[in-house]
XYZ file of N, CA and C in Angstrom:
747
model
N 2.427 5.443 35.568
C 4.227 6.537 34.425
C 3.473 8.030 34.310
N 3.235 8.762 34.050
C 3.060 10.071 32.723
C 3.189 10.241 31.542
N 2.093 9.639 31.047
C 2.676 10.189 29.862
C 3.148 10.916 28.552
N 3.766 10.917 27.684
C 4.544 11.529 27.486
C 3.526 12.161 26.446
N 4.074 13.531 26.790
C 3.257 14.561 25.893
C 3.111 14.723 24.016
N 1.986 15.015 23.437
C 2.728 14.561 21.898
C 2.109 15.741 21.188
N 4.647 15.337 20.473
C 4.190 16.624 19.624
C 4.933 17.049 18.019
N 4.078 15.569 18.012
C 3.495 16.368 16.515
C 1.853 14.762 16.688
N 1.813 15.275 14.726
C 0.757 15.008 13.825
C 0.442 14.176 13.026
N 1.065 13.231 12.250
C 1.258 12.812 10.683
C 2.537 13.203 10.894
N 3.725 13.333 11.609
C 4.124 13.774 10.285
C 5.014 15.031 10.720
N 4.349 15.821 11.225
C 4.168 17.025 11.536
C 4.137 17.859 13.501
N 4.663 18.731 13.510
C 5.095 19.356 14.874
C 3.620 20.006 15.194
N 3.332 19.684 16.665
C 2.139 20.366 17.125
C 2.771 21.120 17.774
N 2.134 22.704 17.681
C 2.038 24.146 18.231
C 1.299 24.698 19.163
N 1.476 24.457 20.876
C 0.372 25.715 21.508
C 0.453 26.670 22.118
N -0.488 27.491 21.752
C -0.073 29.200 21.898
C -1.333 29.673 22.379
N -0.691 29.920 23.839
C -1.893 30.374 25.161
C -2.799 31.627 24.052
N -2.440 32.753 23.798
C -2.944 33.540 22.491
C -2.490 34.353 21.792
N -2.557 35.209 20.401
C -2.661 36.051 19.095
C -0.855 35.993 19.479
N -0.555 36.687 20.694
C 0.981 36.762 20.954
C 2.304 36.020 20.734
N 1.299 34.929 21.483
C 2.186 33.480 21.295
C 2.255 33.325 19.871
N 1.206 32.457 18.805
C 1.282 32.311 18.434
C 1.792 33.112 17.256
N 1.614 34.946 17.165
C 3.145 35.492 16.118
C 4.312 35.618 16.603
N 4.386 35.169 18.078
C 6.196 35.362 18.463
C 7.007 34.281 17.618
N 5.754 32.833 17.820
C 6.387 31.575 17.022
C 6.517 31.627 15.550
N 5.099 32.434 14.044
C 4.882 32.624 13.189
C 6.356 33.934 13.390
N 7.257 34.983 13.656
C 8.368 35.547 13.305
C 9.434 34.352 13.113
N 9.159 34.322 14.378
C 10.525 32.429 14.366
C 11.265 32.234 13.324
N 9.829 31.391 12.552
C 10.115 30.097 12.221
C 8.911 30.172 11.625
N 8.228 30.179 10.580
C 7.212 30.286 9.233
C 8.372 30.640 8.220
N 9.377 30.461 8.196
C 10.512 30.748 6.848
C 10.657 29.056 7.110
N 10.840 28.412 8.001
C 11.918 27.701 8.569
C 10.732 26.066 9.068
N 9.112 25.740 8.639
C 8.075 24.615 8.616
C 7.729 25.135 7.340
N 7.741 24.035 6.887
C 6.385 24.380 6.215
C 5.114 23.726 5.980
N 4.283 23.408 7.363
C 3.503 22.976 8.124
C 3.872 22.430 9.416
N 2.469 23.123 10.590
C 2.308 23.314 12.093
C 0.947 22.547 11.525
N 0.445 22.060 12.487
C -0.821 21.231 13.890
C -0.623 22.038 15.172
N -1.562 23.327 15.050
C -1.885 23.774 16.297
C -2.522 24.000 17.062
N -2.572 23.392 18.186
C -3.711 22.586 19.383
C -4.788 23.861 19.944
N -5.755 23.490 19.181
C -7.158 25.296 20.080
C -7.752 23.625 21.355
N -8.071 24.655 22.229
C -8.900 24.661 22.729
C -10.298 24.385 22.513
N -11.391 22.908 23.097
C -12.557 23.481 22.985
C -13.158 24.751 23.882
N -14.377 24.134 23.579
C -15.319 25.587 24.408
C -15.816 24.598 25.917
N -15.697 25.728 26.369
C -15.209 24.494 27.907
C -14.449 24.093 28.136
N -12.931 23.522 27.744
C -12.374 23.112 28.680
C -11.679 23.570 29.959
N -11.715 25.197 29.459
C -10.908 25.605 30.378
C -9.595 25.198 29.919
N -9.216 25.018 28.934
C -7.110 26.016 28.693
C -7.517 26.842 28.449
N -6.298 27.589 28.772
C -5.490 29.313 27.560
C -5.842 28.478 26.168
N -6.061 29.898 25.261
C -6.128 29.281 23.322
C -6.556 29.799 22.600
N -5.474 30.244 21.916
C -5.526 31.497 20.658
C -6.787 30.576 19.896
N -7.948 31.751 20.228
C -8.357 31.614 18.770
C -8.665 30.944 17.734
N -9.438 30.632 16.698
C -9.119 29.670 15.228
C -9.764 31.697 15.095
N -10.510 31.488 15.106
C -10.337 33.463 13.694
C -9.232 34.457 14.649
N -8.722 34.297 15.472
C -7.113 34.844 16.060
C -6.193 34.023 15.187
N -6.412 32.849 15.463
C -5.402 31.795 13.989
C -5.113 32.283 13.124
N -6.579 32.631 12.382
C -6.893 32.243 11.517
C -5.657 33.826 10.213
N -6.319 34.851 11.388
C -5.513 36.150 10.771
C -3.998 36.392 10.937
N -3.790 35.513 13.217
C -1.642 36.012 12.909
C -1.419 35.225 11.312
N -1.860 33.949 10.393
C -1.315 32.921 10.394
C -1.702 34.694 8.843
N -3.168 34.287 7.793
C -2.095 35.413 7.091
C -1.500 36.235 7.322
N -0.602 36.866 7.884
C -0.158 38.595 8.346
C 1.363 37.235 7.750
N 1.932 36.049 7.715
C 2.806 36.036 7.564
C 2.876 35.085 6.723
N 1.115 35.218 5.960
C 2.138 34.536 4.385
C 1.537 32.752 4.709
N 1.503 32.414 5.687
C 0.416 31.654 6.212
C -0.825 31.477 5.850
N -1.515 30.453 5.835
C -3.235 30.211 5.662
C -3.037 28.445 6.195
N -4.309 28.122 7.106
C -5.014 27.650 7.901
C -5.960 25.857 6.458
N -6.545 24.517 7.026
C -6.657 24.136 6.192
C -7.413 22.917 6.698
N -6.614 21.606 6.049
C -7.689 20.337 7.620
C -7.721 20.407 9.330
N -8.532 20.457 9.102
C -9.331 19.720 10.624
C -8.895 18.412 11.535
N -8.336 18.194 12.386
C -8.107 16.486 13.311
C -8.587 17.443 14.517
N -9.965 15.649 14.982
C -10.126 15.263 16.713
C -7.787 15.255 17.230
N -7.573 15.622 18.157
C -7.069 15.359 19.254
C -7.660 14.363 20.127
N -8.046 15.355 21.308
C -8.831 14.864 22.896
C -9.487 15.484 22.934
N -10.109 14.428 24.424
C -11.835 15.968 25.319
C -11.544 17.000 24.836
N -10.384 17.659 25.388
C -9.747 19.271 25.115
C -9.959 19.980 24.563
N -9.107 19.172 23.508
C -8.578 20.135 22.520
C -8.825 19.845 20.426
N -8.901 20.468 19.969
C -8.689 19.851 18.617
C -7.534 20.919 17.360
N -7.867 19.937 16.348
C -6.039 20.502 15.545
C -6.940 21.587 14.617
N -5.968 21.994 13.936
C -6.049 23.065 12.625
C -4.987 22.937 11.862
N -4.393 22.323 11.609
C -3.159 23.094 10.284
C -2.957 23.513 9.672
N -2.220 24.414 10.053
C -0.890 25.894 9.308
C 0.027 25.364 8.107
N -0.007 26.059 7.197
C 1.332 26.455 6.080
C 1.293 26.969 5.789
N 2.677 26.898 5.009
C 3.080 28.112 4.774
C 2.133 27.855 2.738
N 1.588 29.206 3.064
C 1.224 30.016 0.562
C 2.306 28.494 -0.087
N 1.858 28.191 -0.592
C 2.242 27.424 -2.224
C 2.864 28.121 -2.792
N 3.557 28.804 -4.022
C 4.089 29.345 -4.831
C 2.674 28.923 -5.593
N 1.945 30.101 -6.445
C 1.429 30.321 -7.263
C -0.343 29.591 -6.757
N -0.360 28.854 -5.559
C -1.478 29.057 -4.944
C -1.900 29.923 -4.895
N -4.542 29.461 -5.537
C -4.890 30.760 -5.157
C -5.619 31.103 -4.410
N -6.332 32.248 -3.983
C -6.962 32.886 -3.271
C -7.781 32.745 -3.084
N -8.701 32.803 -1.818
C -10.267 32.872 -1.496
C -9.651 33.813 -1.398
N -12.027 34.725 -1.717
C -12.080 35.677 -1.399
C -12.219 36.292 0.177
N -12.666 34.824 0.550
C -12.162 34.915 2.362
C -11.552 35.850 2.571
N -10.247 35.078 2.137
C -9.323 35.607 3.212
C -9.032 36.362 2.034
N -8.351 37.014 1.351
C -8.258 38.243 0.327
C -9.374 39.036 1.468
N -10.069 38.932 0.995
C -10.748 40.626 2.393
C -10.349 40.461 3.417
N -10.940 39.482 4.536
C -9.913 39.610 5.487
C -7.776 40.155 5.834
N -7.329 40.236 4.388
C -6.223 40.307 4.964
C -5.989 41.933 4.390
N -6.620 42.061 3.879
C -7.166 43.719 3.264
C -7.306 44.320 4.792
N -7.930 43.655 6.302
C -8.825 44.698 7.135
C -7.000 44.687 7.808
N -6.685 43.205 7.655
C -5.052 42.949 8.103
C -4.120 44.441 7.873
N -4.247 44.432 5.846
C -3.117 46.079 5.795
C -3.575 46.769 6.544
N -4.538 47.265 6.207
C -5.361 48.830 6.779
C -5.305 49.091 8.748
N -5.381 47.469 9.271
C -4.934 47.940 10.450
C -3.238 48.303 10.778
N -2.993 47.707 9.783
C -0.805 47.365 9.437
C 0.303 46.763 10.436
N -1.630 44.942 9.823
C -0.562 43.847 10.825
C 0.139 43.871 10.218
N 0.225 42.820 8.509
C 0.808 42.354 7.773
C 2.228 42.394 7.787
N 2.623 41.918 8.233
C 4.421 41.732 8.084
C 5.106 41.314 6.494
N 6.083 41.000 6.592
C 7.763 41.295 5.354
C 6.405 39.872 4.122
N 6.347 39.112 4.774
C 6.265 37.566 3.975
C 4.688 37.161 3.931
N 4.333 38.170 4.419
C 2.723 37.802 4.383
C 2.332 39.150 3.158
N 3.192 40.026 3.271
C 2.549 41.599 2.156
C 3.009 40.933 0.625
N 4.251 40.033 0.502
C 5.182 39.586 -0.168
C 4.102 38.099 -0.974
N 3.379 37.878 -0.909
C 2.347 36.884 -0.677
C 1.172 37.411 -1.020
N 0.892 38.587 -0.767
C -0.174 39.840 -1.537
C 0.461 40.620 -2.882
N 1.520 40.831 -2.992
C 2.073 41.477 -3.602
C 2.424 40.971 -5.128
N 2.430 39.474 -4.253
C 3.303 38.053 -6.068
C 1.791 38.479 -5.982
N 0.272 37.650 -5.577
C -1.362 37.274 -6.066
C -1.421 38.970 -7.082
N -1.315 39.418 -6.859
C -1.307 41.209 -7.366
C -1.325 41.028 -9.045
N 0.242 41.151 -8.822
C 1.057 41.357 -9.745
C 0.632 39.717 -11.016
N -0.029 38.769 -10.861
C -0.318 37.653 -11.652
C -1.894 37.184 -11.868
N -2.547 38.611 -10.891
C -4.642 38.171 -11.969
C -4.396 37.241 -10.509
N -3.700 36.715 -9.096
C -4.726 36.065 -8.404
C -5.377 36.338 -7.535
N -5.038 37.822 -7.126
C -6.010 37.848 -6.225
C -7.029 38.673 -6.730
N -7.295 39.375 -8.179
C -8.524 39.883 -8.719
C -9.043 38.008 -9.585
N -8.192 36.650 -9.353
C -9.041 36.155 -9.281
C -10.447 35.346 -8.392
N -9.976 35.662 -6.750
C -10.483 34.588 -6.268
C -11.352 34.831 -5.873
N -11.579 33.096 -5.558
C -12.645 32.327 -5.709
C -14.090 33.018 -4.434
N -15.058 31.620 -4.838
C -15.743 31.835 -3.425
C -16.036 30.510 -2.483
N -16.233 30.952 -1.653
C -16.327 29.985 -0.085
C -17.600 29.125 -0.745
N -17.189 27.731 -0.335
C -18.462 27.491 -0.425
C -19.779 28.198 0.360
N -19.605 28.565 1.428
C -21.105 29.146 1.511
C -21.533 30.007 0.835
N -20.636 30.334 -0.733
C -21.190 31.630 -1.285
C -21.352 31.347 -2.723
N -20.772 31.132 -2.870
C -20.721 29.957 -4.439
C -21.914 30.093 -5.375
N -22.071 29.703 -6.347
C -23.700 29.906 -6.223
C -22.938 29.179 -7.712
N -24.270 28.475 -8.566
C -24.156 27.671 -9.798
C -24.173 28.800 -11.040
N -22.715 28.894 -11.511
C -22.274 30.097 -12.836
C -23.711 29.069 -14.045
N -23.621 31.007 -14.551
C -24.578 30.428 -15.855
C -24.450 28.783 -16.800
N -22.886 28.886 -17.265
C -23.346 27.729 -17.997
C -23.166 26.980 -17.559
N -22.963 26.476 -16.935
C -22.933 24.494 -15.658
C -24.963 25.621 -16.018
N -25.781 26.036 -15.253
C -27.071 25.171 -15.384
C -27.335 25.324 -17.261
N -27.008 26.467 -17.762
C -26.990 26.170 -19.432
C -26.998 24.507 -19.623
N -25.880 23.990 -19.315
C -25.302 23.090 -19.624
C -26.172 21.763 -19.456
N -26.078 22.367 -18.069
C -27.421 21.423 -16.957
C -28.617 21.193 -17.662
N -29.960 21.809 -17.629
C -30.470 22.622 -18.686
C -30.834 21.211 -19.950
N -29.664 21.219 -20.328
C -29.225 20.213 -21.756
C -29.477 18.201 -21.448
N -29.837 18.655 -20.130
C -29.349 16.627 -20.323
C -29.625 16.293 -19.000
N -31.663 16.478 -18.688
C -32.306 16.045 -17.625
C -31.213 15.243 -16.597
N -31.430 14.152 -16.657
C -30.239 12.878 -16.418
C -29.364 14.254 -15.594
N -28.670 14.065 -15.818
C -28.126 15.441 -14.924
C -27.757 16.389 -14.459
N -28.850 16.974 -15.087
C -30.041 18.223 -13.875
C -30.168 17.250 -12.543
N -31.602 16.695 -12.125
C -31.503 16.425 -11.786
C -31.156 15.922 -10.768
N -29.507 14.729 -11.326
C -28.917 14.261 -10.299
C -27.704 15.067 -9.278
N -27.350 16.528 -10.704
C -27.025 17.710 -9.540
C -27.152 17.495 -8.836
N -29.145 17.827 -9.187
C -29.719 18.772 -7.700
C -30.024 18.440 -6.887
N -29.090 17.220 -6.217
C -29.856 15.588 -5.284
C -28.860 15.988 -4.221
N -27.364 16.330 -5.600
C -25.961 16.410 -4.432
C -25.058 17.204 -3.689
N -25.547 17.115 -2.406
C -24.685 17.606 -0.672
C -23.951 18.219 -1.531
N -23.154 19.559 0.466
C -22.734 20.001 -0.293
C -21.902 20.314 -0.923
N -19.849 19.104 -0.207
C -19.073 18.974 -0.689
C -19.193 18.011 -1.827
N -19.420 17.361 -2.330
C -19.380 17.096 -4.200
C -19.789 18.537 -4.668
N -21.037 18.784 -4.782
C -21.279 19.694 -5.321
C -20.423 21.242 -5.310
N -19.454 21.559 -4.266
C -18.724 23.050 -4.590
C -17.501 22.458 -4.878
N -17.287 20.673 -4.750
C -15.906 20.779 -6.224
C -16.667 21.046 -7.246
N -17.414 20.150 -7.389
C -17.553 20.722 -9.029
C -17.609 22.473 -9.153
N -17.718 23.231 -8.498
C -17.487 24.619 -8.985
C -16.452 25.039 -8.737
N -15.850 24.900 -7.865
C -14.199 25.364 -6.957
C -13.141 24.884 -8.515
N -13.595 23.773 -9.047
C -12.878 23.047 -10.207
C -12.929 24.002 -11.889
N -14.159 24.423 -11.849
C -14.355 25.514 -12.565
C -14.210 26.971 -12.574
N -14.665 27.887 -11.209
C -13.463 28.908 -10.989
C -12.946 29.095 -10.956
N -11.218 27.809 -10.890
C -9.867 27.542 -10.088
C -9.849 27.542 -12.008
N -10.409 26.869 -13.445
C -9.866 27.450 -14.458
C -9.685 28.420 -14.791
N -8.489 28.278 -15.336
C -7.505 29.596 -15.842
C -8.010 30.162 -17.699
N -8.323 29.165 -18.606
C -8.707 29.458 -19.629
C -9.967 29.051 -19.823
N -10.905 29.901 -21.284
C -12.493 29.254 -21.128
C -11.886 27.831 -21.578
N -11.568 27.728 -21.891
C -11.726 26.790 -23.171
C -11.702 25.374 -22.298
N -10.424 25.656 -20.918
C -10.502 24.556 -19.635
C -11.641 24.476 -20.002
N -12.020 25.828 -19.425
C -13.649 25.514 -18.240
C -14.636 24.570 -18.795
N -14.587 25.078 -20.810
C -16.046 24.768 -20.788
C -15.466 22.645 -21.735
N -14.522 22.676 -21.005
C -14.031 20.810 -20.828
C -14.090 20.741 -19.893
N -14.795 20.967 -18.137
C -14.467 20.181 -17.320
C -16.250 20.642 -17.509
N -16.589 21.041 -17.635
C -18.649 21.695 -18.051
C -18.656 20.097 -18.547
N -17.938 20.193 -19.507
C -18.995 19.078 -20.336
C -17.894 18.152 -20.063
N -17.351 17.531 -19.486
C -16.997 16.561 -18.267
C -18.283 16.146 -17.022
N -18.032 16.895 -16.469
C -18.613 17.031 -14.878
C -19.831 16.722 -15.653
N -20.383 16.910 -16.399
C -22.040 16.831 -16.954
C -21.785 15.372 -17.277
N -20.967 14.921 -18.335
C -21.421 13.094 -18.263
C -20.964 12.890 -17.049
N -20.251 12.698 -15.975
C -20.250 11.624 -14.772
C -21.768 11.608 -14.605
N -22.629 13.659 -14.500
C -23.466 13.377 -13.155
C -24.153 12.578 -13.777
N -24.301 12.683 -15.234
C -25.521 11.942 -15.870
C -24.834 9.855 -16.077
N -23.701 9.636 -15.565
C -24.076 8.710 -15.004
C -23.589 8.457 -13.733
N -24.290 9.504 -12.401
C -24.419 9.297 -11.810
C -23.226 9.477 -10.877
N -22.649 9.574 -11.487
C -21.226 10.120 -10.773
C -20.597 12.411 -11.003
N -19.786 11.761 -9.390
C -19.885 13.196 -9.127
C -18.478 13.823 -7.904
N -17.519 14.175 -7.375
C -16.388 14.359 -6.819
C -17.393 14.173 -5.206
N -16.333 13.494 -4.590
C -16.208 12.932 -3.330
C -17.374 12.143 -3.400
N -18.442 10.728 -3.947
C -19.198 9.809 -3.611
C -18.833 8.451 -4.159
N -18.503 8.014 -2.905
C -17.551 6.586 -3.114
C -18.387 5.525 -4.011
N -18.099 5.138 -4.703
C -18.607 3.964 -5.518
C -18.747 2.474 -4.777
N -20.483 1.828 -4.563
C -20.589 1.076 -3.723
C -19.219 -0.077 -4.197
N -19.105 -0.872 -3.722
C -18.316 -1.836 -4.073
C -19.136 -2.584 -5.363
N -18.614 -3.993 -5.673
C -19.158 -5.248 -6.709
C -18.792 -6.184 -5.825
N -19.744 -7.588 -5.635
C -20.012 -8.619 -4.535
C -19.608 -9.557 -5.415
N -18.763 -9.406 -4.336
C -18.027 -10.851 -5.154
C -19.079 -12.513 -5.531
N -17.994 -13.001 -6.777
C -18.780 -13.831 -7.269
C -19.409 -14.450 -6.921
N -19.472 -15.390 -6.319
C -20.606 -17.198 -5.763
C -19.918 -17.525 -6.023
N -19.018 -17.999 -4.679
C -19.084 -19.597 -5.628
C -19.325 -21.398 -4.913
N -18.982 -21.872 -6.254
C -19.422 -22.786 -6.007
C -19.361 -23.733 -4.644
N -20.296 -25.220 -5.494
C -20.249 -26.042 -4.659
C -19.116 -26.345 -4.361
N -18.524 -27.283 -2.603
C -18.106 -27.232 -2.206
C -17.861 -27.712 -2.992
N -16.561 -29.056 -3.225
C -15.976 -30.845 -2.907
C -15.753 -31.429 -1.595
N -16.387 -32.401 -2.180
C -15.654 -33.020 -0.449
C -14.576 -33.915 -0.327
N -14.416 -33.739 0.554
C -13.109 -34.186 0.932
C -12.094 -34.238 2.424
N -11.722 -34.653 2.426
C -11.539 -34.642 3.893
C -11.307 -33.546 4.992
N -11.943 -33.523 6.082
C -11.965 -31.999 6.632
C -10.982 -32.097 7.764
N -10.576 -30.792 7.248
C -8.724 -30.039 7.494
C -9.127 -29.524 9.248
N -8.707 -29.719 9.571
C -7.921 -29.850 11.034
C -8.279 -28.298 11.854
N -8.959 -27.775 12.257
C -8.608 -25.963 12.600
C -6.965 -25.837 13.354
N -6.498 -24.579 12.515
C -5.207 -24.227 13.411
C -5.379 -22.932 14.274
N -4.201 -22.920 14.938
C -4.412 -22.552 16.328
C -3.683 -21.250 15.416
N -4.709 -20.173 16.399
C -4.482 -19.047 15.577
C -2.653 -17.989 16.235
N -1.757 -18.222 15.101
C -0.463 -17.492 15.818
C -0.948 -16.283 17.252
N -0.308 -16.267 18.022
C -0.297 -14.909 18.792
C 0.698 -13.964 18.050
N -0.291 -12.280 18.474
C -0.386 -11.602 18.214
C 0.271 -10.037 18.884
N 1.504 -10.069 18.887
C 1.818 -8.518 20.687
C 1.243 -7.713 20.159
N 1.218 -7.761 21.289
C -0.605 -5.951 21.290
C 0.843 -4.552 21.892
N 0.227 -3.669 21.077
C 0.118 -2.922 20.812
C -0.149 -1.526 21.393
N 0.560 -0.993 22.199
C -0.842 0.073 22.922
C -1.211 1.012 22.135
N -1.835 1.742 22.162
C -2.602 2.933 21.485
C -2.040 3.777 21.584
N -2.466 5.135 20.502
C -1.966 5.628 20.981
C -3.384 6.627 21.356
N -4.137 6.735 21.416
C -5.794 6.831 20.978
C -6.442 7.255 19.626
N -7.267 6.663 20.277
C -8.814 6.690 19.050
C -9.073 7.705 17.474
N -8.500 9.237 18.834
C -9.288 10.400 17.674
C -8.257 10.294 16.607
N -6.555 10.426 17.541
C -5.695 11.230 17.343
C -5.563 9.772 15.427
N -5.664 8.799 15.956
C -4.722 7.273 15.599
C -5.894 7.422 14.758
N -6.865 6.798 13.746
C -8.076 7.989 13.487
C -7.411 8.906 12.293
N -7.771 10.204 12.470
C -7.386 11.115 12.082
C -6.160 11.084 10.881
N -5.073 10.146 11.656
C -3.844 10.146 10.974
C -3.466 8.529 9.911
N -5.120 8.337 9.590
C -4.947 7.596 8.084
C -4.950 8.042 6.424
N -5.356 9.148 7.104
C -5.176 10.896 5.842
C -5.233 11.542 5.977
N -4.231 12.619 5.117
C -3.475 13.357 4.960
C -4.373 14.548 3.502
N -5.316 13.742 3.108
C -6.509 15.287 2.558
C -6.070 15.746 2.825
N -6.430 17.041 2.615
C -6.914 18.589 2.121
C -8.688 18.803 2.406
N -8.841 19.180 3.042
C -10.386 19.655 3.562
C -10.891 20.804 2.470
N -9.719 20.714 2.307
C -10.225 22.327 1.766
C -8.874 22.681 0.760
N -9.656 23.019 -1.019
C -8.514 23.589 -1.982
C -7.958 24.693 -1.303
N -6.557 25.286 -1.451
C -5.344 25.746 -1.739
C -6.085 27.434 -1.196
N -6.685 28.526 -0.550
C -6.816 29.759 -0.461
C -5.277 30.922 -0.437
């Protein structure tokens, strides 16, 4: 019996679009009645006719939608989550620059333009944050780290994810006093050898004392378990977590 096609992932619809026109047509119909979807994208050399990631991002921005998590699906496709931009959500400089080009090309739709107008009005447009690729360590953080060599040394060992998590939190601070407080908190964390996205090793369990003598217990026959047919390894693993991989864009 042929397998039924998967129509949703983590409780949200799966959408397939052969090209940009199909994606824009879907958004035209559904950009207001769906909060988020997973767009199926064909892998390189899969032979599938599919919209590209770059096309999908531009198309989403035109309607006020942004991309976030990526997840595996199978050997031929992968998933990219798209959702409506949250009210008051921050903007990345990358998306701000892309939208400027889309406006110049006359591609923005009313829903997307409304998000731009709102961001310009409340200051989020000018406060757009740097991406992980372009973010630089700010002078105030460098100065604070220089005063605590242990924190400075540990910060230098951080990989991209925990390093950017710190920088993003500083970039997203709306008030100077909030930024100062966050710098102090991060310096304290780094001094203790801690950082965002780093998992501390679990403490070893206490060793049990010597076993008391007594009659040996008979081995119990394990209760039979009803086997469940797996959905698929990549999909099952990916459905475990829904933590956003990137901050709002």
